[in-house]
Amino acid sequence: FFSVNYCTMSDQVNADNIDMAQVSMSFEEEVSALVQEAVKDVISPTSAYNHTKVGLWVNMICEGIMKKLMELKMPRKYIVNCTVLQRNGAGLHTATSCHWDTEGDGCYTHKVEFKTLICIATVYGLQL
Amino acid sequence: FFSVPVLLGPGPPVIMEEEEGKSNTIKIYNPTYLMKPRPGTKFMKRNVEQKVNEVLEPKLKDVKYDAELMADLCKELCTEIQNEIKKMGYERYKLVTQVVITEAQGQGQRIASRCLWDPEEDNYAQATYRNETLVCNALVFGCYWE
C-alpha cells in the first residue's frame, strides 16, 4: 500500500518526510551533488546578469541537470525547475506544494547567490 | 480509527481511513496497472490554467508587495491552488505546485523547467499574474501514477 500525504514546503529543503530506514540514500543526497555541479558548469561567481545570455544559461542548467539525472537510471519521473534572477534589491518568495507519495518521492532545492544574480534550481523526483 | 472500504468509481477499492478528531483523511491508493488514465480523468492543461488564474486574480488584486506578508501569502496561494486542482478530480495524478512571487523593481528574471516523463499522460499548467508592485508565477505539474 502507498499512503499519499499532502505536504507544504517552502524553498527550504525539508527532508523530514523521507523515510531513511527504507531507502539507502535519500533523494536529497542522491541528487544534491549532481545539481550543484550542473549549476557550477554554467555560471560562476564572475558571471554578470546578462539579459541576452540568461535564456541560454537557464536552458543549459536544466538540460545539464536532466542529463545527469537520466544517468542514474532510476524508475522515476523528474521535474527540473530553474530560476535566474537579477539582483537589484527586490524581494522573492517561492513556495512548493506537493501531492505525492512521501515514501518514494522527494525534492531538492539548490540556491546560489552571486554579485549580480541569484540562481535557484529545484529538482522533483516522482517514483513510478 | 476506523477504515471503511469505499468504491471510488469503477476499479479496485480504495480504503479511506479517518482519524477521530482530525479532519485529514488518509487515502491509500492501490496501483491500477493501467498505463493510461481513465477517459475523462486526464490532466487537461487549459482547464487547470483557467482554474489557477481564477485563484490568483482575486487573491492578488490589490496586494502590495510586503516582504513579511508575502511569505505567508505565497504558501497560502500554493495550498489553495493545490486544493482547487485536487477538487477537479484528477485521481491518479501526483501534483507538484510551485508559486514564485517577485517584487516588480525592473529587474530581469528567467524561469525554465525541464521534465522527464511520459508526454502523453503528464502535463503542466502555468499562469502569471502581474500587478504594479509584484509578479506572481504559478506552475502546476501533473504526473500520472498508475
Tab-separated table of C-alpha atoms in Angstrom:
chain	number	residue	atom	x	y	z
A	1	PHE	CA	0.000	0.000	0.000
A	2	PHE	CA	1.085	3.529	-0.592
A	3	SER	CA	-0.062	6.429	1.511
A	4	VAL	CA	-0.452	9.734	-0.225
A	5	ASN	CA	0.135	12.595	2.154
A	6	TYR	CA	-0.258	16.238	1.470
A	7	CYS	CA	2.735	18.369	2.382
A	8	THR	CA	3.590	22.030	2.056
A	9	MET	CA	7.147	23.146	1.543
A	10	SER	CA	8.854	26.485	1.271
A	11	ASP	CA	12.040	26.956	-0.715
A	12	GLN	CA	13.993	25.472	2.161
A	13	VAL	CA	14.686	21.794	1.736
A	14	ASN	CA	12.593	19.671	4.053
A	15	ALA	CA	13.911	16.150	4.273
A	16	ASP	CA	11.873	15.094	7.312
A	17	ASN	CA	9.191	13.252	5.395
A	18	ILE	CA	11.549	10.819	3.685
A	19	ASP	CA	11.817	7.503	5.492
A	20	MET	CA	15.529	6.867	5.956
A	21	ALA	CA	15.104	3.304	7.138
A	22	GLN	CA	13.647	2.086	3.880
A	23	VAL	CA	15.865	3.795	1.298
A	24	SER	CA	19.629	3.543	1.462
A	25	MET	CA	20.131	7.122	0.286
A	26	SER	CA	17.516	9.831	0.476
A	27	PHE	CA	16.533	11.616	-2.698
A	28	GLU	CA	18.290	14.726	-1.465
A	29	GLU	CA	21.635	13.000	-1.034
A	30	GLU	CA	21.469	11.283	-4.379
A	31	VAL	CA	20.735	14.404	-6.263
A	32	SER	CA	22.500	17.244	-4.412
A	33	ALA	CA	25.965	16.711	-5.874
A	34	LEU	CA	24.604	16.494	-9.439
A	35	VAL	CA	22.617	19.663	-9.186
A	36	GLN	CA	25.423	21.687	-7.653
A	37	GLU	CA	27.849	20.530	-10.306
A	38	ALA	CA	25.454	21.242	-13.149
A	39	VAL	CA	24.893	24.790	-11.916
A	40	LYS	CA	28.633	25.377	-11.483
A	41	ASP	CA	29.263	24.284	-15.061
A	42	VAL	CA	27.159	27.089	-16.423
A	43	ILE	CA	27.500	30.056	-14.107
A	44	SER	CA	30.452	31.121	-11.980
A	45	PRO	CA	30.885	33.824	-9.332
A	46	THR	CA	32.263	36.110	-12.005
A	47	SER	CA	29.293	35.888	-14.389
A	48	ALA	CA	27.218	39.033	-14.549
A	49	TYR	CA	23.482	39.035	-15.257
A	50	ASN	CA	23.107	39.474	-18.977
A	51	HIS	CA	19.668	39.731	-20.477
A	52	THR	CA	20.629	38.034	-23.726
A	53	LYS	CA	22.527	35.188	-22.112
A	54	VAL	CA	20.118	34.339	-19.310
A	55	GLY	CA	17.801	32.366	-21.563
A	56	LEU	CA	20.718	30.242	-22.631
A	57	TRP	CA	22.016	29.716	-19.074
A	58	VAL	CA	18.680	28.631	-17.751
A	59	ASN	CA	18.245	26.094	-20.529
A	60	MET	CA	21.763	24.778	-20.123
A	61	ILE	CA	21.393	24.350	-16.377
A	62	CYS	CA	18.119	22.472	-16.777
A	63	GLU	CA	19.480	20.246	-19.512
A	64	GLY	CA	22.699	19.600	-17.609
A	65	ILE	CA	20.776	18.532	-14.513
A	66	MET	CA	18.436	16.391	-16.583
A	67	LYS	CA	21.271	14.561	-18.320
A	68	LYS	CA	22.879	13.701	-15.009
A	69	LEU	CA	19.574	12.540	-13.575
A	70	MET	CA	18.991	10.269	-16.556
A	71	GLU	CA	22.339	8.614	-15.934
A	72	LEU	CA	21.101	7.471	-12.536
A	73	LYS	CA	18.676	5.158	-14.367
A	74	MET	CA	16.148	5.063	-11.585
A	75	PRO	CA	12.456	4.276	-12.240
A	76	ARG	CA	11.489	7.890	-11.682
A	77	LYS	CA	9.904	10.827	-13.400
A	78	TYR	CA	11.743	14.102	-12.889
A	79	ILE	CA	10.808	17.758	-12.969
A	80	VAL	CA	13.645	20.281	-13.018
A	81	ASN	CA	12.936	23.946	-12.455
A	82	CYS	CA	15.491	26.738	-12.659
A	83	THR	CA	15.077	30.428	-11.853
A	84	VAL	CA	17.701	33.069	-12.510
A	85	LEU	CA	17.004	36.454	-11.050
A	86	GLN	CA	18.836	39.731	-11.366
A	87	ARG	CA	19.854	41.263	-8.086
A	88	ASN	CA	18.671	44.770	-7.517
A	89	GLY	CA	17.277	44.611	-4.035
A	90	ALA	CA	13.885	43.258	-4.993
A	91	GLY	CA	12.331	40.529	-2.888
A	92	LEU	CA	11.482	36.995	-3.972
A	93	HIS	CA	9.323	34.334	-2.350
A	94	THR	CA	8.928	30.758	-3.518
A	95	ALA	CA	6.590	28.090	-2.207
A	96	THR	CA	6.113	24.494	-3.261
A	97	SER	CA	3.237	22.205	-2.503
A	98	CYS	CA	3.252	18.542	-3.463
A	99	HIS	CA	0.570	15.880	-3.594
A	100	TRP	CA	2.560	12.658	-3.779
A	101	ASP	CA	3.791	9.570	-2.015
A	102	THR	CA	6.068	10.728	0.788
A	103	GLU	CA	7.981	7.444	0.856
A	104	GLY	CA	9.250	7.343	-2.674
A	105	ASP	CA	9.128	10.929	-3.880
A	106	GLY	CA	11.282	13.880	-2.949
A	107	CYS	CA	12.567	17.255	-3.945
A	108	TYR	CA	15.827	19.159	-3.660
A	109	THR	CA	16.481	22.880	-3.996
A	110	HIS	CA	19.841	24.482	-4.583
A	111	LYS	CA	20.324	28.228	-4.308
A	112	VAL	CA	23.398	30.152	-5.406
A	113	GLU	CA	23.909	33.835	-4.790
A	114	PHE	CA	26.374	35.875	-6.757
A	115	LYS	CA	27.021	39.564	-7.002
A	116	THR	CA	24.519	40.399	-9.748
A	117	LEU	CA	22.381	37.323	-9.931
A	118	ILE	CA	20.650	34.631	-7.931
A	119	CYS	CA	20.062	31.140	-9.271
A	120	ILE	CA	17.582	28.688	-7.743
A	121	ALA	CA	17.462	25.154	-9.110
A	122	THR	CA	14.806	22.687	-7.928
A	123	VAL	CA	14.509	19.007	-8.751
A	124	TYR	CA	11.409	16.914	-8.020
A	125	GLY	CA	11.606	13.138	-8.305
A	126	LEU	CA	8.430	11.049	-8.534
A	127	GLN	CA	8.772	7.315	-8.190
A	128	LEU	CA	6.957	5.037	-10.603
B	1	PHE	CA	-9.633	4.829	13.908
B	2	PHE	CA	-11.914	3.010	11.548
B	3	SER	CA	-11.402	2.055	7.953
B	4	VAL	CA	-14.230	1.804	5.511
B	5	PRO	CA	-13.715	0.333	2.077
B	6	VAL	CA	-15.101	2.867	-0.375
B	7	LEU	CA	-15.508	2.345	-4.078
B	8	LEU	CA	-14.346	5.413	-5.968
B	9	GLY	CA	-15.912	4.723	-9.339
B	10	PRO	CA	-15.123	1.619	-11.414
B	11	GLY	CA	-11.934	-0.060	-10.406
B	12	PRO	CA	-10.246	-1.509	-7.345
B	13	PRO	CA	-11.486	-0.348	-3.934
B	14	VAL	CA	-9.764	2.481	-2.110
B	15	ILE	CA	-9.609	2.342	1.667
B	16	MET	CA	-10.226	5.675	3.323
B	17	GLU	CA	-9.177	5.979	6.925
B	18	GLU	CA	-10.485	8.697	9.139
B	19	GLU	CA	-8.809	9.617	12.373
B	20	GLU	CA	-11.183	10.618	15.083
B	21	GLY	CA	-10.861	14.240	15.960
B	22	LYS	CA	-8.786	15.075	12.900
B	23	SER	CA	-10.226	16.421	9.675
B	24	ASN	CA	-7.482	14.982	7.452
B	25	THR	CA	-8.329	11.730	5.723
B	26	ILE	CA	-5.544	9.397	4.724
B	27	LYS	CA	-6.235	7.856	1.378
B	28	ILE	CA	-4.495	4.647	0.477
B	29	TYR	CA	-4.246	4.090	-3.234
B	30	ASN	CA	-3.804	0.701	-4.819
B	31	PRO	CA	-1.967	0.542	-8.122
B	32	THR	CA	-4.375	0.141	-11.024
B	33	TYR	CA	-1.775	-1.103	-13.529
B	34	LEU	CA	-3.485	0.985	-16.172
B	35	MET	CA	-0.941	2.548	-18.497
B	36	LYS	CA	-3.199	5.463	-19.365
B	37	PRO	CA	-5.613	7.430	-17.216
B	38	ARG	CA	-9.291	6.563	-17.491
B	39	PRO	CA	-11.144	8.614	-20.138
B	40	GLY	CA	-12.280	11.893	-18.656
B	41	THR	CA	-9.623	11.959	-15.933
B	42	LYS	CA	-6.676	13.148	-17.999
B	43	PHE	CA	-4.788	16.252	-16.835
B	44	MET	CA	-6.284	18.993	-19.037
B	45	LYS	CA	-3.868	21.869	-19.340
B	46	ARG	CA	-6.323	24.574	-20.309
B	47	ASN	CA	-8.779	23.730	-17.539
B	48	VAL	CA	-6.049	23.754	-14.920
B	49	GLU	CA	-4.670	27.055	-16.225
B	50	GLN	CA	-8.089	28.611	-16.056
B	51	LYS	CA	-8.524	27.361	-12.502
B	52	VAL	CA	-5.154	28.710	-11.415
B	53	ASN	CA	-5.965	32.116	-12.890
B	54	GLU	CA	-9.274	32.073	-11.039
B	55	VAL	CA	-7.389	31.521	-7.788
B	56	LEU	CA	-4.645	34.079	-8.395
B	57	GLU	CA	-6.656	37.073	-9.573
B	58	PRO	CA	-8.918	37.742	-6.610
B	59	LYS	CA	-6.182	36.968	-4.108
B	60	LEU	CA	-3.588	39.280	-5.591
B	61	LYS	CA	-5.769	42.025	-6.968
B	62	ASP	CA	-4.921	44.946	-4.709
B	63	VAL	CA	-1.977	43.481	-2.907
B	64	LYS	CA	1.204	45.492	-2.464
B	65	TYR	CA	4.478	43.679	-2.119
B	66	ASP	CA	5.467	43.443	1.532
B	67	ALA	CA	8.360	41.184	2.495
B	68	GLU	CA	6.809	39.898	5.705
B	69	LEU	CA	3.334	39.250	4.365
B	70	MET	CA	4.448	37.715	1.100
B	71	ALA	CA	5.979	34.624	2.715
B	72	ASP	CA	2.629	33.627	4.161
B	73	LEU	CA	0.691	34.674	1.093
B	74	CYS	CA	2.943	32.577	-1.089
B	75	LYS	CA	2.348	29.445	0.973
B	76	GLU	CA	-1.352	30.182	1.166
B	77	LEU	CA	-1.619	30.536	-2.603
B	78	CYS	CA	0.275	27.306	-3.090
B	79	THR	CA	-2.048	25.442	-0.745
B	80	GLU	CA	-5.144	26.874	-2.332
B	81	ILE	CA	-4.078	26.144	-5.877
B	82	GLN	CA	-3.240	22.594	-4.837
B	83	ASN	CA	-6.628	22.111	-3.178
B	84	GLU	CA	-8.519	23.503	-6.139
B	85	ILE	CA	-6.728	21.245	-8.575
B	86	LYS	CA	-7.348	18.230	-6.322
B	87	LYS	CA	-11.050	19.052	-6.404
B	88	MET	CA	-11.014	18.891	-10.192
B	89	GLY	CA	-10.902	15.117	-9.958
B	90	TYR	CA	-7.535	14.021	-11.328
B	91	GLU	CA	-7.484	10.872	-9.257
B	92	ARG	CA	-4.318	9.146	-10.389
B	93	TYR	CA	-2.201	12.268	-10.714
B	94	LYS	CA	0.649	13.302	-8.485
B	95	LEU	CA	0.686	17.077	-8.323
B	96	VAL	CA	3.596	19.429	-7.816
B	97	THR	CA	2.718	23.100	-7.407
B	98	GLN	CA	5.229	25.904	-7.342
B	99	VAL	CA	4.470	29.556	-6.738
B	100	VAL	CA	7.038	32.347	-7.144
B	101	ILE	CA	6.245	35.903	-6.073
B	102	THR	CA	8.708	38.598	-7.118
B	103	GLU	CA	8.756	42.274	-6.339
B	104	ALA	CA	8.483	44.301	-9.540
B	105	GLN	CA	11.550	46.505	-9.371
B	106	GLY	CA	12.509	46.447	-13.010
B	107	GLN	CA	14.923	43.546	-12.643
B	108	GLY	CA	15.220	40.737	-15.133
B	109	GLN	CA	14.102	37.200	-14.320
B	110	ARG	CA	14.041	33.942	-16.187
B	111	ILE	CA	12.334	30.703	-15.130
B	112	ALA	CA	12.695	27.438	-17.025
B	113	SER	CA	11.634	23.856	-16.443
B	114	ARG	CA	12.593	20.541	-17.889
B	115	CYS	CA	10.714	17.333	-17.274
B	116	LEU	CA	11.454	13.687	-17.810
B	117	TRP	CA	8.080	11.996	-18.068
B	118	ASP	CA	5.539	10.461	-20.401
B	119	PRO	CA	4.360	13.330	-22.622
B	120	GLU	CA	1.063	11.646	-23.455
B	121	GLU	CA	-0.250	11.446	-19.898
B	122	ASP	CA	1.721	14.060	-17.984
B	123	ASN	CA	1.454	17.772	-18.424
B	124	TYR	CA	1.917	21.088	-16.716
B	125	ALA	CA	-0.005	24.339	-16.441
B	126	GLN	CA	1.463	27.771	-15.915
B	127	ALA	CA	-0.113	31.092	-15.016
B	128	THR	CA	1.300	34.547	-14.389
B	129	TYR	CA	-0.368	37.417	-12.595
B	130	ARG	CA	1.077	40.891	-12.838
B	131	ASN	CA	0.453	43.834	-10.583
B	132	GLU	CA	2.028	47.239	-10.117
B	133	THR	CA	4.235	46.017	-7.294
B	134	LEU	CA	4.521	42.296	-7.799
B	135	VAL	CA	4.677	39.497	-10.310
B	136	CYS	CA	3.349	36.067	-9.384
B	137	ASN	CA	4.173	32.926	-11.317
B	138	ALA	CA	2.378	29.647	-10.626
B	139	LEU	CA	3.364	26.263	-12.052
B	140	VAL	CA	1.371	23.067	-11.653
B	141	PHE	CA	2.887	19.768	-12.833
B	142	GLY	CA	0.723	16.670	-13.056
B	143	CYS	CA	2.318	13.230	-13.316
B	144	TYR	CA	0.220	10.134	-13.874
B	145	TRP	CA	0.731	7.357	-11.350
B	146	GLU	CA	-0.730	4.015	-12.165
